[in-house]
PDB file of C-alpha atoms in Angstrom:
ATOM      1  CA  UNK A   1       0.000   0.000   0.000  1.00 53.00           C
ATOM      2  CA  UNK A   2       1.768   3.379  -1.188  1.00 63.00           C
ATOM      3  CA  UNK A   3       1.358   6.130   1.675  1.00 80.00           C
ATOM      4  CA  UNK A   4      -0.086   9.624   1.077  1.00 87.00           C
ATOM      5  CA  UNK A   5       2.228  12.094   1.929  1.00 90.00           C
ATOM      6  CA  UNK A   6       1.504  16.136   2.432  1.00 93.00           C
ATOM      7  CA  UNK A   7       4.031  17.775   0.040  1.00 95.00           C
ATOM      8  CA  UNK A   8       4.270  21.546  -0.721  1.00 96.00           C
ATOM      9  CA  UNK A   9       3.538  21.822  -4.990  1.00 96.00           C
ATOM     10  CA  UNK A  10       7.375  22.297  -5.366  1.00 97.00           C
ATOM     11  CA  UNK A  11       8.325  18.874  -3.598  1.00 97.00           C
ATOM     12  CA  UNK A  12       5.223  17.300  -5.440  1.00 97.00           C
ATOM     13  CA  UNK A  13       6.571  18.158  -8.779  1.00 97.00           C
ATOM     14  CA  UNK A  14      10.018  17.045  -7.337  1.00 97.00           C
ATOM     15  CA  UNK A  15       8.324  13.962  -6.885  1.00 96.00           C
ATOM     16  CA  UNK A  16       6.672  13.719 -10.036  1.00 96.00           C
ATOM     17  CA  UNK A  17       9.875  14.264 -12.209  1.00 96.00           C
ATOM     18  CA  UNK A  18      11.372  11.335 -10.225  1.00 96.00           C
ATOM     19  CA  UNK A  19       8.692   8.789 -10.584  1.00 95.00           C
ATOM     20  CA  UNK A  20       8.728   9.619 -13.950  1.00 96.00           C
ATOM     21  CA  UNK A  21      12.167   8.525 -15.248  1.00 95.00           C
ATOM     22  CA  UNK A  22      14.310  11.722 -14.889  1.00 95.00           C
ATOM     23  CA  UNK A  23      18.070  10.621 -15.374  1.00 96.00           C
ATOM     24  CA  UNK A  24      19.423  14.384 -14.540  1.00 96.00           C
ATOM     25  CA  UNK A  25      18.114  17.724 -13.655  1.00 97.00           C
ATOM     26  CA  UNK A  26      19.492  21.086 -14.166  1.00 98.00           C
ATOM     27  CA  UNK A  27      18.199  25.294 -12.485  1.00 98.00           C
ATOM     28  CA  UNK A  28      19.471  27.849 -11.243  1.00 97.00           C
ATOM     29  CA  UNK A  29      18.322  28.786  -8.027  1.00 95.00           C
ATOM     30  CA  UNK A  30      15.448  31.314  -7.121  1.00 94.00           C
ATOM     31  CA  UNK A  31      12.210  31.654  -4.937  1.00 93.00           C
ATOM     32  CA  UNK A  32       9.147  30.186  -5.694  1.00 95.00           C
ATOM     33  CA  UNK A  33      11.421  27.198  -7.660  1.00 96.00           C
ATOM     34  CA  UNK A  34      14.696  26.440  -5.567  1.00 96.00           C
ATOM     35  CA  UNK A  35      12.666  23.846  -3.511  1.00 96.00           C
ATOM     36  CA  UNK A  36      11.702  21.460  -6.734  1.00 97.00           C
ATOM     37  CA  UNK A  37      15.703  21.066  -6.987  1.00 97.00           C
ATOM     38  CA  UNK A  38      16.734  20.807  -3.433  1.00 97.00           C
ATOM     39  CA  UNK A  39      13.849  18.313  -3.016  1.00 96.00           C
ATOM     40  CA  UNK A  40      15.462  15.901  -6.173  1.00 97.00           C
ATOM     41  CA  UNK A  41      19.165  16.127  -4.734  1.00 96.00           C
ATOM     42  CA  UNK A  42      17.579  15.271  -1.366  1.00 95.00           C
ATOM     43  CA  UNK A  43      15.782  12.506  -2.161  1.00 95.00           C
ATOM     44  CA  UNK A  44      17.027   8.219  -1.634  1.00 94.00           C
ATOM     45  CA  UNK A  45      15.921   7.822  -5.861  1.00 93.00           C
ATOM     46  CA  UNK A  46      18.601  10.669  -6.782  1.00 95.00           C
ATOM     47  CA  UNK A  47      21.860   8.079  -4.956  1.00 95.00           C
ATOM     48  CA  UNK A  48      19.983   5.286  -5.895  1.00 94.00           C
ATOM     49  CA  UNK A  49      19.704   5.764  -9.646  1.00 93.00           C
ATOM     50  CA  UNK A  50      22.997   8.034  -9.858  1.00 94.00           C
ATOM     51  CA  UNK A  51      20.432  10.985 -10.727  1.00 95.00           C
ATOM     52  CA  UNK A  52      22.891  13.706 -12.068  1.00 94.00           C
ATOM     53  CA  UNK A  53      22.001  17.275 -10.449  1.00 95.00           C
ATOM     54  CA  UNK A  54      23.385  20.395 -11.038  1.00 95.00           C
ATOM     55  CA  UNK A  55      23.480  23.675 -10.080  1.00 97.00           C
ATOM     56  CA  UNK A  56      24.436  25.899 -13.223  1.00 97.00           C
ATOM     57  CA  UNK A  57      26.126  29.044 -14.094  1.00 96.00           C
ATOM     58  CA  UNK A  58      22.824  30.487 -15.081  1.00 98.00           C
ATOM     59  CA  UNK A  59      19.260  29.757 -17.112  1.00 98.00           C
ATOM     60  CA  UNK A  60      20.495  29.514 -20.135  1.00 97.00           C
ATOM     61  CA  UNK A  61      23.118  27.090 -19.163  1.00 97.00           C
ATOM     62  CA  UNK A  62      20.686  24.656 -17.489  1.00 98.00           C
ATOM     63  CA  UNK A  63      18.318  24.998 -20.701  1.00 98.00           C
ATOM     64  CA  UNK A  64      21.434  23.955 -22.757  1.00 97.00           C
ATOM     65  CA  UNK A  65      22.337  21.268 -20.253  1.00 97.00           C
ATOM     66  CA  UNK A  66      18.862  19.817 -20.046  1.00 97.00           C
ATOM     67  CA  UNK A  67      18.279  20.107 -23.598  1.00 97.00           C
ATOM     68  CA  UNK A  68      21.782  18.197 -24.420  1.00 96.00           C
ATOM     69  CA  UNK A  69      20.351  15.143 -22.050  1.00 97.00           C
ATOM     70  CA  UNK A  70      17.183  15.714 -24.117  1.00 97.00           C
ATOM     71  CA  UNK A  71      19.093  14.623 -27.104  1.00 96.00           C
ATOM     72  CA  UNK A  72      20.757  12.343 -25.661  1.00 96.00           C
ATOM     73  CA  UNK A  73      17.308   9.874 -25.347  1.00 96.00           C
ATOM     74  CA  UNK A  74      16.967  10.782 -21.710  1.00 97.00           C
ATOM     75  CA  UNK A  75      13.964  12.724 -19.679  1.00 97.00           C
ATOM     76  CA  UNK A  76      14.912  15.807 -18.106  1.00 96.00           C
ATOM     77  CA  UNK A  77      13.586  19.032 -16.077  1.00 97.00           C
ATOM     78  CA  UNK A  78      15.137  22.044 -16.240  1.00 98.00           C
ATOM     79  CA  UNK A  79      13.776  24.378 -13.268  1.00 98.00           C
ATOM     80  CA  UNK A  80      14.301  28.397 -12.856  1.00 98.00           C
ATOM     81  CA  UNK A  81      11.931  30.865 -11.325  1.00 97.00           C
ATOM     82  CA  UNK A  82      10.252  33.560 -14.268  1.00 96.00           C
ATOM     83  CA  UNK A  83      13.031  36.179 -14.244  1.00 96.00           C
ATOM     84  CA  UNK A  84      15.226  33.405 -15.546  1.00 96.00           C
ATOM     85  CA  UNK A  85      12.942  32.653 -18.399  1.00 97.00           C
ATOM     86  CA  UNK A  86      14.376  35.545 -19.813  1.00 97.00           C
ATOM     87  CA  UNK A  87      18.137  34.624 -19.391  1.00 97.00           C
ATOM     88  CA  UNK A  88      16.882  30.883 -20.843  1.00 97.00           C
ATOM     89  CA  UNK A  89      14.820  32.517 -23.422  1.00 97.00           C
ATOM     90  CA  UNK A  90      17.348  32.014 -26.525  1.00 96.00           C
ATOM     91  CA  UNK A  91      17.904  28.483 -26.332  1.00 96.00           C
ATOM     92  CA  UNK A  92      13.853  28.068 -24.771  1.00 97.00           C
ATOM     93  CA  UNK A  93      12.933  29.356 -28.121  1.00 97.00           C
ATOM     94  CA  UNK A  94      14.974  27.323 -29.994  1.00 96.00           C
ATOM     95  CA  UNK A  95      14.317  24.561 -28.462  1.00 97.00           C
ATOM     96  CA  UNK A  96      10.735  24.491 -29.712  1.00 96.00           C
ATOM     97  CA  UNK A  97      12.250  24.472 -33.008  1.00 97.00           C
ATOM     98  CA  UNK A  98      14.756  21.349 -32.697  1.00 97.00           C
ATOM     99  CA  UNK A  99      11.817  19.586 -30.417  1.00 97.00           C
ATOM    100  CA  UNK A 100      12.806  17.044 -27.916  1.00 96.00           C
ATOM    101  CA  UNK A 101      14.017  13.438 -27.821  1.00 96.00           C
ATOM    102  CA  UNK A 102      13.786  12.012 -24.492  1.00 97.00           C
ATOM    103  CA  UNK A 103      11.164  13.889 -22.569  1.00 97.00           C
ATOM    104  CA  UNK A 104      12.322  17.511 -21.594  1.00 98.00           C
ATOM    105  CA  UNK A 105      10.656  19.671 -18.793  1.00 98.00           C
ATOM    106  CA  UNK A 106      10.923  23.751 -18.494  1.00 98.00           C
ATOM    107  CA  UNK A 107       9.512  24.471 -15.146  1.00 98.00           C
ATOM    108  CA  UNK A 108       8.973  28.102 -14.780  1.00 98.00           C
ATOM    109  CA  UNK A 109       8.007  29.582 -11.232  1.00 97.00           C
ATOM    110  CA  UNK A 110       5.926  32.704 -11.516  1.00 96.00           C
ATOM    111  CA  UNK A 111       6.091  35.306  -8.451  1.00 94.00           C
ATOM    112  CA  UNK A 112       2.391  37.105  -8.732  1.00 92.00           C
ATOM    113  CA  UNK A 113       2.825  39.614  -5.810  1.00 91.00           C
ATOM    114  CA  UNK A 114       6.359  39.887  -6.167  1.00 93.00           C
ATOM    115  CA  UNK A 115       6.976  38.305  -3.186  1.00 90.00           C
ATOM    116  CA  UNK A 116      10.766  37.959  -3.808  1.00 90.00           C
ATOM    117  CA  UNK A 117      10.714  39.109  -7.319  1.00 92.00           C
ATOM    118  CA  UNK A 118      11.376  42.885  -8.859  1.00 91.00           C
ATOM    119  CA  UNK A 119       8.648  41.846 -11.248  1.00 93.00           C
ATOM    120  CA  UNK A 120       5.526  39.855 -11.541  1.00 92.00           C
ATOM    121  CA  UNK A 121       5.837  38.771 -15.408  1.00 94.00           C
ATOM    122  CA  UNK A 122       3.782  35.886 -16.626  1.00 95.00           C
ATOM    123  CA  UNK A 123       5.572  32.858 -18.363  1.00 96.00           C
ATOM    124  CA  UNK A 124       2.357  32.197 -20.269  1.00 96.00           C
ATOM    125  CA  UNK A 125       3.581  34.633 -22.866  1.00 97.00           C
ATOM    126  CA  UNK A 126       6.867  32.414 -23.621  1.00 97.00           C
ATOM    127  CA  UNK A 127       4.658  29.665 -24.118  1.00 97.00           C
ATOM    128  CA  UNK A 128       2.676  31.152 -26.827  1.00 97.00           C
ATOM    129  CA  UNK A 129       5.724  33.181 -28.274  1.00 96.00           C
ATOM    130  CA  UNK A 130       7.731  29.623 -28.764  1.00 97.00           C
ATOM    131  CA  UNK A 131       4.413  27.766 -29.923  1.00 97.00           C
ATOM    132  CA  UNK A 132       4.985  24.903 -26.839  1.00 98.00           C
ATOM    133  CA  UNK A 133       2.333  23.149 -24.998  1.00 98.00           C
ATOM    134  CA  UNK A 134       2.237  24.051 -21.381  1.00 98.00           C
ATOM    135  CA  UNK A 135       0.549  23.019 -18.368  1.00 98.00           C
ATOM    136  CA  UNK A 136      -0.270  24.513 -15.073  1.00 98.00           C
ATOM    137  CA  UNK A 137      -1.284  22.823 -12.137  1.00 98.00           C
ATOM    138  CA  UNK A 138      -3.672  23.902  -9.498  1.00 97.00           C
ATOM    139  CA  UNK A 139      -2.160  22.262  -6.511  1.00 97.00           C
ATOM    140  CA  UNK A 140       0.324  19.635  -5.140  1.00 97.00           C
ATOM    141  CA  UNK A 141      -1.650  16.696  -6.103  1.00 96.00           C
ATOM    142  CA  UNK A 142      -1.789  18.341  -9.897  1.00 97.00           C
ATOM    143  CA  UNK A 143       1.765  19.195  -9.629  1.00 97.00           C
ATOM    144  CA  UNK A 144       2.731  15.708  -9.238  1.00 97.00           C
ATOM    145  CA  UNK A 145       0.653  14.437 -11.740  1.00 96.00           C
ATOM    146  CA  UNK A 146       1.331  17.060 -14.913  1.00 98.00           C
ATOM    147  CA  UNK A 147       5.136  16.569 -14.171  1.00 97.00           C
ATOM    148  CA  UNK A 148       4.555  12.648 -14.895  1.00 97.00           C
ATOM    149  CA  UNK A 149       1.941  13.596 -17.955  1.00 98.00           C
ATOM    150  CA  UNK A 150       4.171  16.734 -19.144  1.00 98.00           C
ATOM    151  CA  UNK A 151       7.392  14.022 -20.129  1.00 98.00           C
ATOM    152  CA  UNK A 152       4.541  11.383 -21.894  1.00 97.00           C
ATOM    153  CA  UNK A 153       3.136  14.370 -23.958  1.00 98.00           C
ATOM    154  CA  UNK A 154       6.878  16.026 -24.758  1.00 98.00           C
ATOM    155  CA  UNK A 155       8.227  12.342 -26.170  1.00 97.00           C
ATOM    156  CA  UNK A 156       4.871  11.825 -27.852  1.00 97.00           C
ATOM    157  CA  UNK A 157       4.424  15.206 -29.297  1.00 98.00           C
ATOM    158  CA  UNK A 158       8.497  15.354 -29.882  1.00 97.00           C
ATOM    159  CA  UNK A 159       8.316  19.027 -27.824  1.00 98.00           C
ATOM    160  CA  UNK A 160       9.403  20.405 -24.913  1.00 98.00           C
ATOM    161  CA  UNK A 161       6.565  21.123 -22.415  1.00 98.00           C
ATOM    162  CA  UNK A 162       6.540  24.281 -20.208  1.00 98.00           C
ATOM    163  CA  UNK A 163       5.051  24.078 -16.784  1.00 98.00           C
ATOM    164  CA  UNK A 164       4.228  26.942 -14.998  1.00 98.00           C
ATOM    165  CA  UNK A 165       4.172  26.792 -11.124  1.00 97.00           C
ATOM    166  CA  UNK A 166       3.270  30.083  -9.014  1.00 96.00           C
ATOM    167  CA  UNK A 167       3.854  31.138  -5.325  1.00 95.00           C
ATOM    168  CA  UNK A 168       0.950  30.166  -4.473  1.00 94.00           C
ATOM    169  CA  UNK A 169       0.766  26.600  -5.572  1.00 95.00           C
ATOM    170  CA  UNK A 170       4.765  26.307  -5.033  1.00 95.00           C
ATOM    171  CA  UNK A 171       4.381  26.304  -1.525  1.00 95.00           C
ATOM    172  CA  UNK A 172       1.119  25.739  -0.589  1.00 93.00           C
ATOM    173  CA  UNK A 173       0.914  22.114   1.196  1.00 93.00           C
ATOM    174  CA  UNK A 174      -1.610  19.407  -0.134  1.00 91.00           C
ATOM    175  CA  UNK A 175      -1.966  15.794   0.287  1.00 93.00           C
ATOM    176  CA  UNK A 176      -0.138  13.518  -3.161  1.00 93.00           C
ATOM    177  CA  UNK A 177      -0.647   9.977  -3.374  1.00 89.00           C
ATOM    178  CA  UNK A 178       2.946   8.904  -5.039  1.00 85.00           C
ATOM    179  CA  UNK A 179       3.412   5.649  -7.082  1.00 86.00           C
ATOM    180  CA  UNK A 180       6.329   3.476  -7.867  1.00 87.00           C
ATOM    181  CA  UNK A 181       9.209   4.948  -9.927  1.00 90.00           C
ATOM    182  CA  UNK A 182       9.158   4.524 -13.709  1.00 88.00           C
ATOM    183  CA  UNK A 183      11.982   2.891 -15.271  1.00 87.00           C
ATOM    184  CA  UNK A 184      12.492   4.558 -18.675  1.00 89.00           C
ATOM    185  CA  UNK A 185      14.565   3.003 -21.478  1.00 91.00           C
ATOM    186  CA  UNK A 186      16.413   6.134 -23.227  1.00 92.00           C
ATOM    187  CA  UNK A 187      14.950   6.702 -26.938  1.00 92.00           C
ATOM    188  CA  UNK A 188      17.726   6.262 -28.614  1.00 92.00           C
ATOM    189  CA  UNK A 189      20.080   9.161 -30.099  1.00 92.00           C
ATOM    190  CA  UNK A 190      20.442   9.222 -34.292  1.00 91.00           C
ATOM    191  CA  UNK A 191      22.854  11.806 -35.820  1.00 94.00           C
ATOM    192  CA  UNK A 192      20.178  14.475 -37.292  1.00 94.00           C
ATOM    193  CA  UNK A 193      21.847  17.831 -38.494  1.00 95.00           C
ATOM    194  CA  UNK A 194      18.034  18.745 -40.032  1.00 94.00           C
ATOM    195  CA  UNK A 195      16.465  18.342 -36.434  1.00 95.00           C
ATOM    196  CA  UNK A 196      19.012  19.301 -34.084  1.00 94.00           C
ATOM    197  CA  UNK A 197      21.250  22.354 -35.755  1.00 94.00           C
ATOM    198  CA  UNK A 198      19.353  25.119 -36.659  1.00 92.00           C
ATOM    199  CA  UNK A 199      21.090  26.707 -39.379  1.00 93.00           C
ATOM    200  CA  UNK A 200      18.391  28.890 -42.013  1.00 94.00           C
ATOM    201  CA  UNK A 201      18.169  26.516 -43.997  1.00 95.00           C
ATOM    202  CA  UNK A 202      17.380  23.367 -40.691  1.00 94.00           C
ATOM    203  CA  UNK A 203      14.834  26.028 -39.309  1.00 94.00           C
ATOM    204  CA  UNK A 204      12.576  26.434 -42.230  1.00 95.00           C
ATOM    205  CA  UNK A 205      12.356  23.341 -42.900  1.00 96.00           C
ATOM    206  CA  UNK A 206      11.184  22.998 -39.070  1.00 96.00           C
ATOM    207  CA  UNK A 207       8.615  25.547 -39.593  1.00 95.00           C
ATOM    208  CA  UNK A 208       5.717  23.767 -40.767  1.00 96.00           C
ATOM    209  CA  UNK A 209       6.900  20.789 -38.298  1.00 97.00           C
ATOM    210  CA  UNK A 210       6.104  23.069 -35.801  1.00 97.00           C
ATOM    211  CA  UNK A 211       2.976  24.525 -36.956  1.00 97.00           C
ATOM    212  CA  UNK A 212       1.465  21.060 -37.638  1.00 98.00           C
ATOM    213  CA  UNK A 213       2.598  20.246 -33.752  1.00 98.00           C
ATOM    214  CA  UNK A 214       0.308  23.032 -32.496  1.00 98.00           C
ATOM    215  CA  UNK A 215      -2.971  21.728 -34.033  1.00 98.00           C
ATOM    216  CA  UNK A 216      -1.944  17.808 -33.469  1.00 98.00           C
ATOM    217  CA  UNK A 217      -1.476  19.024 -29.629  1.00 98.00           C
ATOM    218  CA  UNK A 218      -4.617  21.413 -29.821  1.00 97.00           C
ATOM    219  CA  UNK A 219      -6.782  18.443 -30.835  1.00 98.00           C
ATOM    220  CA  UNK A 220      -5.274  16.352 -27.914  1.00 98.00           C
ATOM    221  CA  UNK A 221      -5.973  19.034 -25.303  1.00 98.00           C
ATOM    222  CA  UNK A 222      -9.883  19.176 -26.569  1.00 98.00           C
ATOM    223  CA  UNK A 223     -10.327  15.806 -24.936  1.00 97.00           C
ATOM    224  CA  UNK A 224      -7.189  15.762 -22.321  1.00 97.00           C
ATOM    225  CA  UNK A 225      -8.580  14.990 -18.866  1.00 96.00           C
ATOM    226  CA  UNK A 226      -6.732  18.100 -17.230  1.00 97.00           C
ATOM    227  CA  UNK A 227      -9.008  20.820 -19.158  1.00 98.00           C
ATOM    228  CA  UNK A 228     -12.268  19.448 -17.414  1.00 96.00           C
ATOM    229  CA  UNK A 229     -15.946  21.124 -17.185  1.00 96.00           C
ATOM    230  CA  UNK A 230     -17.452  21.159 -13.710  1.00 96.00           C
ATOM    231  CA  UNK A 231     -20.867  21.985 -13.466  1.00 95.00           C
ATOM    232  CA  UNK A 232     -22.804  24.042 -11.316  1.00 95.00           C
ATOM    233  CA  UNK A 233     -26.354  24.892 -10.243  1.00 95.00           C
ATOM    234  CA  UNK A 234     -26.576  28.407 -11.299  1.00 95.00           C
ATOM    235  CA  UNK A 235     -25.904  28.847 -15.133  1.00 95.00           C
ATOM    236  CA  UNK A 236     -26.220  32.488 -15.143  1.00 95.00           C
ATOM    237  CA  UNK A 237     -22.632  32.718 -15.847  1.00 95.00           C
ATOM    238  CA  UNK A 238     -19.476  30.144 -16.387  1.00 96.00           C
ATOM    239  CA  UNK A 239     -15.818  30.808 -15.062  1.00 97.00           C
ATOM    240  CA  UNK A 240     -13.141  29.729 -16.796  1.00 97.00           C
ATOM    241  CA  UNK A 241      -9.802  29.281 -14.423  1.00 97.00           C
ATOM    242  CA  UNK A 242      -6.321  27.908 -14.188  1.00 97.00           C
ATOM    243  CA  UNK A 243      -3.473  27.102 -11.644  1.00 96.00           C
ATOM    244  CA  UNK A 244      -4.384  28.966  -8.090  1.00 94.00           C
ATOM    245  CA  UNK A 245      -7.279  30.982  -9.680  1.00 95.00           C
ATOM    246  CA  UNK A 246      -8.888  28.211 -10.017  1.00 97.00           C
ATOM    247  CA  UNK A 247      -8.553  27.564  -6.149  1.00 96.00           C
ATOM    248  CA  UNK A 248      -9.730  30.891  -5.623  1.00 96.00           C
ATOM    249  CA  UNK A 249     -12.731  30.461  -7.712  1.00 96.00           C
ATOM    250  CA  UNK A 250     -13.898  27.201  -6.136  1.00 95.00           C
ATOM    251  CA  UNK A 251     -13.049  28.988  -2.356  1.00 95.00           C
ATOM    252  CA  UNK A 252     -15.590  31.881  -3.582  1.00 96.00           C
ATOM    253  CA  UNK A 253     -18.103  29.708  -5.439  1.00 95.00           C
ATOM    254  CA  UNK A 254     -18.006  26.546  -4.415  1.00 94.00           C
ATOM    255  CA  UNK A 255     -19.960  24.458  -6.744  1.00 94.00           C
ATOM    256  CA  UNK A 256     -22.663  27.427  -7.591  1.00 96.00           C
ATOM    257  CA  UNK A 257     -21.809  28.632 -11.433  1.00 97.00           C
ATOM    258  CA  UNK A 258     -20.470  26.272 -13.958  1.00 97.00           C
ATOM    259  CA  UNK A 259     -16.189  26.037 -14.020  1.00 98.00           C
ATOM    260  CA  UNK A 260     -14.006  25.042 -16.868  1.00 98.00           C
ATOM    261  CA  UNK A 261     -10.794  24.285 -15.383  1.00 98.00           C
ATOM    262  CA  UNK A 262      -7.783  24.524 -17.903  1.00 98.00           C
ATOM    263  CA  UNK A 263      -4.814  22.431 -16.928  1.00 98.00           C
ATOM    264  CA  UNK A 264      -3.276  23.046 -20.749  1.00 98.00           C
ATOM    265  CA  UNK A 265      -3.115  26.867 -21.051  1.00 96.00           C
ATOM    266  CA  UNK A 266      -1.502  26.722 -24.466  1.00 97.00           C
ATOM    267  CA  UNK A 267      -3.085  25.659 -26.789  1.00 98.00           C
ATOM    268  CA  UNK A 268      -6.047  26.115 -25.919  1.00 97.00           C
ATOM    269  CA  UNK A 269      -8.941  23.781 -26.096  1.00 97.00           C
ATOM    270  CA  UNK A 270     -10.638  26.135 -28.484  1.00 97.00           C
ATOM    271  CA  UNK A 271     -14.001  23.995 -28.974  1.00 97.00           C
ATOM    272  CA  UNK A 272     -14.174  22.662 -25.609  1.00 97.00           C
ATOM    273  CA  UNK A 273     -14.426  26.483 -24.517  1.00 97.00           C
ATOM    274  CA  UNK A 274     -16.866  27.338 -26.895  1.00 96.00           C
ATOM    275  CA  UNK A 275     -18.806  24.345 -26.195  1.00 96.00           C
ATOM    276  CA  UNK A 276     -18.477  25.836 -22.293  1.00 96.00           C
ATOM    277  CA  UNK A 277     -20.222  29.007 -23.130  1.00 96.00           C
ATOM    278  CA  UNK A 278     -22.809  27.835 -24.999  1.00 95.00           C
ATOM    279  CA  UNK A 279     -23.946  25.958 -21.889  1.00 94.00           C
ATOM    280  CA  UNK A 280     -24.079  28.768 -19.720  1.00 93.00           C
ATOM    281  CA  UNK A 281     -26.060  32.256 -20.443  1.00 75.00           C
TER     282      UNK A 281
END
């Protein structure tokens, strides 16, 4: 019998990424993400399975690092808080050009608030600028359980997956039911100048790749069991929420007006939300 355990959304994701298969993870240090990597090099799985973690120079470097082991046939997270987004943001970007091989992870910690950030930007925008899926979980339990779906959907989808965390859901405390780990045979690495450098010539060629990505992965999110509709007695008026809005909404509302709770911000379901207001005045 595997015991619940009460895990703040950081630890949870920690947790997640382990189960999962990581073989190495790579940040840069900053509040509301340090935790996710202190939680990895903490834990009996990371001396166990000779778990490579590292510390690096900066963003950018990690993103490199993590996208190398990408390559490489192995899964990967690569964890910075959303200042650093913009120190990865060259090789993020690119990224979503080359795609993935073994299951990569960009874990982005927003800081609504600014609790220990000189700005409160929203990673959201780097998903949709790059054209990369990205999820964002609503609570420990959630953050445990995208991190584990996040590195099926990257190796299916051959993409990198961005997963947004916040303050709030960082290090809020809830209760996570974990599972055995998941032992993940590398996909294996074949010389691929066309994917992997992106000279002009490799990146328009990836173009329509990419483009053709977005819809496959828009038509998966439509019936994905993360963007979910809960109804509500009052159909006067439907919410749509994500991450710790959503908490918010359900704290207010409780089960009154109709919610449609996004776990896949981008892209978005685009039907399923139509379908949503049509049900509600």
């Amino acid at each position: 019998m595997i015991k619940r355990e009460l895990l703040l959304g950081d630890e949870a994701l920690a947790l997640g990424a382990l189960h999962a298969g990581l073989s190495g993870v790579y940040a840069y240090p900053g509040t509301p993400s340090t935790e996710i990597t202190e939680y990895i090099q903490g834990h009996p799985l990371t001396a166990e399975r000779g778990i490579h973690c590292t510390w690096s120079a900066n963003e950018k470097t990690a993103m490199e690092e993590a996208l190398g082991l990408s390559f490489a046939g192995k899964r990967a997270p690569v964890c910075m808080k959303h200042v650093g987004m913009n120190v990865a943001a060259d090789a993020f970007v690119n990224s979503a050009m080359t795609g993935a091989n073994g299951g990569l992870v960009v874990v982005a910690a927003d800081d609504p608030s600014m609790h220990s950030s000189q700005n409160e930007q929203d990673s959201r925008h780097y998903a949709i600028a790059a054209k990369l899926p990205m999820f964002e979980p609503s609570d420990a339990a959630e953050s445990l359980a995208f991190a584990k779906l996040a590195y099926e959907v990257s190796e299916k989808f051959d993409t990198p997956v961005l997963l947004k965390m916040c303050t709030r859901v960082a290090h809020s405390q809830s209760v996570v039911e974990p599972s055995a780990r998941q032992e993940v045979t590398p996909v294996p690495y074949e010389k691929n100048i066309a994917k992997f450098v992106m000279m002009p010539a490799c990146a328009k060629a990836r173009h329509p790749i990419v483009e053709q990505r977005t819809l496959a992965l828009q038509a998966w999110a439509e019936t994905a069991e993360i963007n979910r509709m809960e109804d509500g007695a009052d159909h006067s008026i439907g919410l749509i929420a994500s991450s710790t809005s959503y908490q918010y909404v359900k704290e207010v509302c409780g089960s009154r007006y109709p919610v449609l709770k996004l776990g896949m911000v981008n892209p978005l379901p685009v039907e399923k939300i139509r379908a949503f207001a049509q049900s509600v005045a």
